[in-house]
mmCIF file of C-alpha atoms in Angstrom:
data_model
loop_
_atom_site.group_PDB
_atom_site.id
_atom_site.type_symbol
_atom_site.label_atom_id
_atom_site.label_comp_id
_atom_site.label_asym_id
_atom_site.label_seq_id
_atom_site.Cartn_x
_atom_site.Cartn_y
_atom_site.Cartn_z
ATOM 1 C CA UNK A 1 168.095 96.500 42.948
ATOM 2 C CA UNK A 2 170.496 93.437 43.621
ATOM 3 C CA UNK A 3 169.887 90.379 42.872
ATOM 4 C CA UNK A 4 169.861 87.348 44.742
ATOM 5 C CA UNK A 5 172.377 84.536 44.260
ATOM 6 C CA UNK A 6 171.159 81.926 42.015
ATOM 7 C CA UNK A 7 170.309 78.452 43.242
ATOM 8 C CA UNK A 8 170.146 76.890 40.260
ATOM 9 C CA UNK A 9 172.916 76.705 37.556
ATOM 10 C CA UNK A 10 170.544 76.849 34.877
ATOM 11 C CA UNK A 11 169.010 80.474 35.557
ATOM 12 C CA UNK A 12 171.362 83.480 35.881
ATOM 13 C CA UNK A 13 169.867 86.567 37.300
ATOM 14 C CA UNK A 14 169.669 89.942 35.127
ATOM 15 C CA UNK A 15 172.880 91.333 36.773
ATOM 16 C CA UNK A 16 174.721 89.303 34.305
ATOM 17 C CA UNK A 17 173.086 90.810 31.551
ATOM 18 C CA UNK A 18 173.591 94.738 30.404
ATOM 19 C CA UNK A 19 173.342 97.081 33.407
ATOM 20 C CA UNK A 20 169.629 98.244 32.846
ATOM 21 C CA UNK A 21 167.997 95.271 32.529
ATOM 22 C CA UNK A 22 167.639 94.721 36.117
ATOM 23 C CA UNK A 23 163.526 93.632 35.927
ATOM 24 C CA UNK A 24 164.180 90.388 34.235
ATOM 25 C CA UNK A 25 165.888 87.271 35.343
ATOM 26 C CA UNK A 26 167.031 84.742 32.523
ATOM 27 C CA UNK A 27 166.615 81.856 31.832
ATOM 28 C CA UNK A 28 169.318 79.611 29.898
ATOM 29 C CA UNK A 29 167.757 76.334 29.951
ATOM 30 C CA UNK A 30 164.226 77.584 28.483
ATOM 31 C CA UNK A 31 165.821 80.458 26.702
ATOM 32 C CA UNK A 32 163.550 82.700 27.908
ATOM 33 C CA UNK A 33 163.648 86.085 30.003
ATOM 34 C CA UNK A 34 161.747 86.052 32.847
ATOM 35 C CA UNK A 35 159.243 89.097 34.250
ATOM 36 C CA UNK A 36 160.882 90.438 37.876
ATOM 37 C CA UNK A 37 159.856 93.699 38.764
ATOM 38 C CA UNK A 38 157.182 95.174 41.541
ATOM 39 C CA UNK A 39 154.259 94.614 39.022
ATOM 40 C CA UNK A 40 155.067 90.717 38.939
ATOM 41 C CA UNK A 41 153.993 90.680 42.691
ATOM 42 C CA UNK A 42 151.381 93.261 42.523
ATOM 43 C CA UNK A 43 149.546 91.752 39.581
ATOM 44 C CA UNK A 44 145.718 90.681 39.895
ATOM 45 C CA UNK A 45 144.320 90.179 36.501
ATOM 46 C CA UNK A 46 141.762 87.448 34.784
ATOM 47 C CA UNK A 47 143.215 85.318 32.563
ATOM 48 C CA UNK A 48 142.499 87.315 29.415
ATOM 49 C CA UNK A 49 143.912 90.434 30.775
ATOM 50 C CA UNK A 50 146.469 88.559 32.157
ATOM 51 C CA UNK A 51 147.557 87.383 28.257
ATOM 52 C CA UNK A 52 147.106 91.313 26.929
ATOM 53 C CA UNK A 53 149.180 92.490 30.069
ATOM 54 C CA UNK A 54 152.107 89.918 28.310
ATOM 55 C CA UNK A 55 151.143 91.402 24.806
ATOM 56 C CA UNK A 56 151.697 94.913 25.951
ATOM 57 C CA UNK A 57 154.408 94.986 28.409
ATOM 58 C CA UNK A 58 157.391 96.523 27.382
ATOM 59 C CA UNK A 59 160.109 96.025 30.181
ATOM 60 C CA UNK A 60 163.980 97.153 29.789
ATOM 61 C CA UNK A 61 162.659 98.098 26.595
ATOM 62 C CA UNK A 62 162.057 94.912 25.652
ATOM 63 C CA UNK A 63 158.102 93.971 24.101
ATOM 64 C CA UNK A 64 156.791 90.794 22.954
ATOM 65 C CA UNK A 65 156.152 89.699 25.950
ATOM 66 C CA UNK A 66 153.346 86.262 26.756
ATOM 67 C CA UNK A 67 152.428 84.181 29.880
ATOM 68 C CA UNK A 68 154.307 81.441 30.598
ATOM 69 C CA UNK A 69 153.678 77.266 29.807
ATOM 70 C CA UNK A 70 152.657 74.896 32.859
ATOM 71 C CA UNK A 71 156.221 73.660 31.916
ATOM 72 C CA UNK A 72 157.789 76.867 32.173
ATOM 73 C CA UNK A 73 156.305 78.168 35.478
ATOM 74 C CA UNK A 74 156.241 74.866 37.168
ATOM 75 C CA UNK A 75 160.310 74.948 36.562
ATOM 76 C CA UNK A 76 161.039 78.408 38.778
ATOM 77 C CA UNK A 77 158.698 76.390 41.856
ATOM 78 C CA UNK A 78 161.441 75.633 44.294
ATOM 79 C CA UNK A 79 159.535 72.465 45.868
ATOM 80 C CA UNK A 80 162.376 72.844 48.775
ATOM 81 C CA UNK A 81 160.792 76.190 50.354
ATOM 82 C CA UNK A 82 157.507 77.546 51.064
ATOM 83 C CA UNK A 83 156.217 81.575 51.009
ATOM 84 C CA UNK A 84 157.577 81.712 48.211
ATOM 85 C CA UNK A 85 158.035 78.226 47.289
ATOM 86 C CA UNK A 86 160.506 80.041 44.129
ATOM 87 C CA UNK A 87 163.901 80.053 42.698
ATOM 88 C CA UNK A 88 166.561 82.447 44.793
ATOM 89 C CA UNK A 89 167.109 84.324 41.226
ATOM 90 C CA UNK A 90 163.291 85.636 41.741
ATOM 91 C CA UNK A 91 163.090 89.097 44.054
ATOM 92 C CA UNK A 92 159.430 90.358 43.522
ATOM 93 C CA UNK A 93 156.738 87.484 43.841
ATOM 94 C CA UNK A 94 153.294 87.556 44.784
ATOM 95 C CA UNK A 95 152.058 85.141 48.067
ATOM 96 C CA UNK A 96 149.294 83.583 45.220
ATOM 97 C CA UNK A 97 148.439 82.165 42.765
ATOM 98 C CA UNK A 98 150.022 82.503 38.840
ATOM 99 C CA UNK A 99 148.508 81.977 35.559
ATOM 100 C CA UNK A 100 150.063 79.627 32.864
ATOM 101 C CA UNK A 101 148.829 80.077 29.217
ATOM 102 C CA UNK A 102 148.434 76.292 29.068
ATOM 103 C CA UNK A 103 144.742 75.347 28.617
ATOM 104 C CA UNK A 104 143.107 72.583 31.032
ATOM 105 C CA UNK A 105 141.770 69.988 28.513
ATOM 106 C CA UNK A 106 138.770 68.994 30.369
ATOM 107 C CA UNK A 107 136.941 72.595 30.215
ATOM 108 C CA UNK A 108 137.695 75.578 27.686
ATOM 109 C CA UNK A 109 136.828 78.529 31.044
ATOM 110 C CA UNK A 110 139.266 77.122 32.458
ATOM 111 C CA UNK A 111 143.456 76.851 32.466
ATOM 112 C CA UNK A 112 146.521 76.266 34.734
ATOM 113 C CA UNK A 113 147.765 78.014 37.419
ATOM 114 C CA UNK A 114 151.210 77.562 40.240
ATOM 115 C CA UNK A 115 150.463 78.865 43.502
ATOM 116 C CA UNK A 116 153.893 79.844 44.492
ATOM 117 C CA UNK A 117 152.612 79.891 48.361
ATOM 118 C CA UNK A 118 153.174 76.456 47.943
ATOM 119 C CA UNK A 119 153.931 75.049 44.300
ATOM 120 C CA UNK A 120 150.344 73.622 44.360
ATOM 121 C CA UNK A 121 148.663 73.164 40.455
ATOM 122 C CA UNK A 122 145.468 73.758 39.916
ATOM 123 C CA UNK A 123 143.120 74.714 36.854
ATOM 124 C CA UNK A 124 141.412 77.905 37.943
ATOM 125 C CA UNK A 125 138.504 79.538 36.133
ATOM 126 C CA UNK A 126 139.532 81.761 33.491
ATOM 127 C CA UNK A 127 137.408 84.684 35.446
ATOM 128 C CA UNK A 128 139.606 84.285 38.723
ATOM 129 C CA UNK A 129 142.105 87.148 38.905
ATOM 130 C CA UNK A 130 145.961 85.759 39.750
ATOM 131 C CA UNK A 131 149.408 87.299 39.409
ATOM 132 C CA UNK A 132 150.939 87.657 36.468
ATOM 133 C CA UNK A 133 154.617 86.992 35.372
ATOM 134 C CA UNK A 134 155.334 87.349 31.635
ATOM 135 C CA UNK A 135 157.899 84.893 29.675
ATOM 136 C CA UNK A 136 160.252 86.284 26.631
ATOM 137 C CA UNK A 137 162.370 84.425 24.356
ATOM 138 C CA UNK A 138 165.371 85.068 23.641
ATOM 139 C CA UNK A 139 165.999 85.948 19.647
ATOM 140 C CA UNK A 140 169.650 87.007 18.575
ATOM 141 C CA UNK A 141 168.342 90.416 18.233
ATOM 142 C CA UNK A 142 167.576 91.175 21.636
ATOM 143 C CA UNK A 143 170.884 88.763 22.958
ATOM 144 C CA UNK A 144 172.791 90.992 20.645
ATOM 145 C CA UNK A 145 171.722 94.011 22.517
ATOM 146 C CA UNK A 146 172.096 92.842 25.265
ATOM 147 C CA UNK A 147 176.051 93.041 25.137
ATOM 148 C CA UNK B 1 167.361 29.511 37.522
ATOM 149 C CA UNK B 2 168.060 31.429 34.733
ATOM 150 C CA UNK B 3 165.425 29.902 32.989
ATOM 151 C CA UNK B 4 162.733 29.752 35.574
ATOM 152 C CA UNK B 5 163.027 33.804 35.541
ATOM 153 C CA UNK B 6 162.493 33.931 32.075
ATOM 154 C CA UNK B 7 159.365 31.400 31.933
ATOM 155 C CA UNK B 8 157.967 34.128 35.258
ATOM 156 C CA UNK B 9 158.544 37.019 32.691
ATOM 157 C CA UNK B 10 157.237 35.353 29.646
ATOM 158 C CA UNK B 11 154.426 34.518 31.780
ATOM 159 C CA UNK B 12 154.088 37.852 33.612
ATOM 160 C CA UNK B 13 154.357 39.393 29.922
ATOM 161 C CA UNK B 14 151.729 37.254 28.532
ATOM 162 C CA UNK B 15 149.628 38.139 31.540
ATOM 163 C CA UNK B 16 150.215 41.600 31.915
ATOM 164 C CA UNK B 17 151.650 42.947 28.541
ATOM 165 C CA UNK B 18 155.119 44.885 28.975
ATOM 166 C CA UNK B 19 155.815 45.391 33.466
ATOM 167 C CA UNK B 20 157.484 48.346 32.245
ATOM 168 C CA UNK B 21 157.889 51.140 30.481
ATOM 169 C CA UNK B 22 161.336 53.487 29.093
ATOM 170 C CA UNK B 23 160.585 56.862 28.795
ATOM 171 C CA UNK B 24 163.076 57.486 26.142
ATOM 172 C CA UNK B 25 163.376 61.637 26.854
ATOM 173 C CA UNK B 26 164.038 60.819 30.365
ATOM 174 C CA UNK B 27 166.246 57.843 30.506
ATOM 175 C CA UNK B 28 163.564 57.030 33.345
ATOM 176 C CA UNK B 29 162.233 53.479 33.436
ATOM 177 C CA UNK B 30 158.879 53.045 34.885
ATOM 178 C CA UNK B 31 156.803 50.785 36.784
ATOM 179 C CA UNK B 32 153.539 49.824 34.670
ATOM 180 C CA UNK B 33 152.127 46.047 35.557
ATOM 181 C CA UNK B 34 148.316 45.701 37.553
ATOM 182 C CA UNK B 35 149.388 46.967 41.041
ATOM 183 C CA UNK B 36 150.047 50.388 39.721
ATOM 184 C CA UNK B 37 146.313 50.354 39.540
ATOM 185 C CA UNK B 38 145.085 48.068 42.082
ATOM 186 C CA UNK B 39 147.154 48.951 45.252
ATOM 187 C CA UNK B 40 147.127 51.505 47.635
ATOM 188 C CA UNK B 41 149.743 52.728 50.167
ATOM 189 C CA UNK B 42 150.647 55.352 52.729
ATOM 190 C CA UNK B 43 153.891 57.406 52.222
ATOM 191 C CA UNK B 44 155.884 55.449 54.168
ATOM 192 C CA UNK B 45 154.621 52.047 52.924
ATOM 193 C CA UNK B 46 155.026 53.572 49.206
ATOM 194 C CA UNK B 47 158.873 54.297 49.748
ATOM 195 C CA UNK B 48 159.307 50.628 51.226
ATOM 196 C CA UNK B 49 157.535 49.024 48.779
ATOM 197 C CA UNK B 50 159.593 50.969 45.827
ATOM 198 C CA UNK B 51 162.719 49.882 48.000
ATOM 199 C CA UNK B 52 161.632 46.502 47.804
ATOM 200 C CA UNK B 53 160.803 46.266 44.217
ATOM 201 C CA UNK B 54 161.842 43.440 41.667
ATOM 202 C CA UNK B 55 160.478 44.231 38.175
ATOM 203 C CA UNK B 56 161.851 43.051 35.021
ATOM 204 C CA UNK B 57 164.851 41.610 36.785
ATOM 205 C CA UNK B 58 165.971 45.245 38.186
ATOM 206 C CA UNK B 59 165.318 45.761 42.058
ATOM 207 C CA UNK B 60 167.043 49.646 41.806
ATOM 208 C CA UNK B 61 163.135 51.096 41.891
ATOM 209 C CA UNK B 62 162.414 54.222 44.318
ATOM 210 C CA UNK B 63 159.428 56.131 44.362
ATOM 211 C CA UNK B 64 159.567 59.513 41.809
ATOM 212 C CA UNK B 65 160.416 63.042 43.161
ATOM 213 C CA UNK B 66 157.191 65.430 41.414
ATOM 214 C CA UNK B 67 159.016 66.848 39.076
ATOM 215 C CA UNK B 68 159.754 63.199 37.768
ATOM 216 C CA UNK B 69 156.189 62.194 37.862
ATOM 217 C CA UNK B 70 155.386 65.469 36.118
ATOM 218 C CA UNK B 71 157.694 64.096 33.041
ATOM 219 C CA UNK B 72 154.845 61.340 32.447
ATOM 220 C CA UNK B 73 152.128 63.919 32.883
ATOM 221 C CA UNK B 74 150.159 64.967 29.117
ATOM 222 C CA UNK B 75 148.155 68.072 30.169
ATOM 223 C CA UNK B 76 146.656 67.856 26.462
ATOM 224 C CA UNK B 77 144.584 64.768 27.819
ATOM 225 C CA UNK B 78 142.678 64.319 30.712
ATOM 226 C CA UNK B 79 141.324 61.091 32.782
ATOM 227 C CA UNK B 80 144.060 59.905 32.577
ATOM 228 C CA UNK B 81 146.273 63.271 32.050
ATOM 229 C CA UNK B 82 148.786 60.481 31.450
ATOM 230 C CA UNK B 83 151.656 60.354 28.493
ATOM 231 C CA UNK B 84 150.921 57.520 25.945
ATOM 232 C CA UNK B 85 152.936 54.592 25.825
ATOM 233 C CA UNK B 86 151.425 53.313 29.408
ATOM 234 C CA UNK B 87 149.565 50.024 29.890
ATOM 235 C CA UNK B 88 148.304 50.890 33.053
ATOM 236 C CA UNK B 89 146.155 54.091 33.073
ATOM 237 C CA UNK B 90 144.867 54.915 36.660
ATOM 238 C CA UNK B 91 143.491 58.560 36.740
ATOM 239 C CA UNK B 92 143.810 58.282 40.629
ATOM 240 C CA UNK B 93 145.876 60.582 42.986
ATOM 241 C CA UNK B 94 149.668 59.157 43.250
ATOM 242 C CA UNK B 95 152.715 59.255 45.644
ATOM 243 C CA UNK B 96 155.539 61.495 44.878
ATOM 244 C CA UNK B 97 158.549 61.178 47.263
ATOM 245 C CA UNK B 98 158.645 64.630 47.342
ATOM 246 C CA UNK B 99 158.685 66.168 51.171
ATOM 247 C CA UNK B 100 156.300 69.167 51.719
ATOM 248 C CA UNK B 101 158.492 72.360 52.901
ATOM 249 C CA UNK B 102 155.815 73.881 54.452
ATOM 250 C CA UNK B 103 155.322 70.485 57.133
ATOM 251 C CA UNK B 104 158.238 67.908 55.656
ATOM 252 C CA UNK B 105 157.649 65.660 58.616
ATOM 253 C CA UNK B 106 154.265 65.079 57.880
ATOM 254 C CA UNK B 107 152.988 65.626 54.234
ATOM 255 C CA UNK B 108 154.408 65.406 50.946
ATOM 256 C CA UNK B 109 153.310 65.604 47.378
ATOM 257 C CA UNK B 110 150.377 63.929 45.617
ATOM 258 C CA UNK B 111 149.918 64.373 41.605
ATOM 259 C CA UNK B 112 146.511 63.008 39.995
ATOM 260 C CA UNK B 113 146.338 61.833 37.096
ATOM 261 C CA UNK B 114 142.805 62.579 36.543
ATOM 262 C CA UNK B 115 143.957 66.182 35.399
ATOM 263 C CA UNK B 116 147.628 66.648 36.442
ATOM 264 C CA UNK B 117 147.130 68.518 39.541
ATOM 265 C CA UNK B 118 149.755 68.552 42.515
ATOM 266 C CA UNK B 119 148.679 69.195 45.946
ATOM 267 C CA UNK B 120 150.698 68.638 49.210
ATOM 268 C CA UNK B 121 148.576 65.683 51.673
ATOM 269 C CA UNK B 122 149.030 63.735 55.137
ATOM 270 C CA UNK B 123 151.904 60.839 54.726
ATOM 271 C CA UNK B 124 148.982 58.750 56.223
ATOM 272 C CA UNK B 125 146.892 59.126 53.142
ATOM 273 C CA UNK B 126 147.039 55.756 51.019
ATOM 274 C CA UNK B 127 147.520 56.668 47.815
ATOM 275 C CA UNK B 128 148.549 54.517 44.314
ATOM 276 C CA UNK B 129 152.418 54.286 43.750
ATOM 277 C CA UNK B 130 153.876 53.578 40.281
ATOM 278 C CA UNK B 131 157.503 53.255 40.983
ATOM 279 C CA UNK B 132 160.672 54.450 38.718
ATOM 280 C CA UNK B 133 164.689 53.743 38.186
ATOM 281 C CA UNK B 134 167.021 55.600 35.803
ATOM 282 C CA UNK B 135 168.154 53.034 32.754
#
């Protein structure tokens, strides 16, 4: 699938990147790849599922997969759009709410989530089910295989 | 002139510790004397009064976009879910200057500090302002 033109200089979308790895968007400025497929809209998981659905993924053959930081979600919310309030580079998101990994320091059953409806923040019980879009870094390794 | 400026600061200092604060990872300066805590504006007010600012000498002050105000945020504390380094510590709801897509005529962006949450409001809403400039 084609990608969209990126907004933003700092994210380049997976068309730059070897010819197969057209599920992932990355990420320069975080160095991290970025979840983009179907299952990144179609996602409903509690937050615990939500961090073994990361663990497990394996996507262009890459694994090691986790849910993204506050910081890191809350930097793909285009605040200049609504439905989906998200960077152009994104294709497949969900009209909800995401999880973060980031833990809301008032109350353990709880942690962070980006509605990406809107861009709204909000610590949601870690029983609520949300989308899910998983975060990778970027090692040498995997940018040397890559070329 | 000169002088009478520095006796207000001294004064102002003495008064209300440091009326600012550098945010050295930013290069953003921010507002932090006693109205951060004490006043309350609408959206429209909050811009003017930003506008209108004289702080430390500097009148360049505007009010923050979100993602700005989200550079002071500390989600590792709560009440307020505000960086250290402040004098002024209001866990209330504050302005960002940031226009809601969804209705930019008539709502914008809120953050409390209380937690760190960002929700989109009413520009009629009076809200706290803590105004910012780049050094």
């Amino acid at each position: 699938m084609m990608k969209q033109t990126i907004q933003s200089l700092l994210l380049l979308s997976g068309m730059l990147l070897a010819g197969e790895k057209l599920d992932v968007v990355l990420d320069e400025r975080n160095h991290i790849y970025w979840q983009d497929n179907a299952e990144s809209a179609q996602s409903s998981e509690d937050w615990e599922d939500a961090v073994n659905y990361c663990q497990t993924l394996t996507l262009d053959g890459l694994k090691g997969w986790r849910l993204p930081t506050f910081r890191e979600l809350l930097s793909i919310v285009d605040f200049g759009r609504v439905n989906p309030a998200v960077l152009d580079a994104f294709v497949h998101t969900a009209e909800g709410t995401y999880w973060t990994s980031t833990p809301f320091a008032a109350n353990a059953s709880r942690a962070w989530t980006i509605d990406f409806r809107s861009g709204v923040t909000y610590y949601s019980y870690k029983s609520t089910n949300h989308a899910v879009r998983c975060v990778k870094e970027i090692t040498e390794k995997t940018a040397k295989e890559t070329k | 002139m000169k002088r009478l400026t520095l006796l207000t600061l001294l004064f102002t200092a003495l008064v209300f510790g440091a009326t600012s604060k550098l945010d050295e990872k930013t290069g953003l300066v921010w507002q932090d004397n006693g109205v951060v805590a004490s006043e309350s504006r609408n959206y429209a007010e909050a811009r003017a009064y930003c506008d209108a600012l004289e702080v430390d000498g500097f009148s360049d002050w505007r009010l923050p976009t979100l993602r700005e105000l989200y550079t002071i945020v500390d989600l590792k504390r709560d009440r307020p879910a505000l960086k250290s380094g402040f004098a002024v510590r209001s866990d209330a709801w504050f302005w960002s200057a940031t226009p809601y897509a969804g209705d930019p005529k008539r709502e914008a962006w809120q953050l409390s500090f209380a937690y760190g949450e960002a929700e989109h409001v009413r520009m009629d809403r009076e809200l706290r302002v803590r105004c910012v400039r780049s050094q």
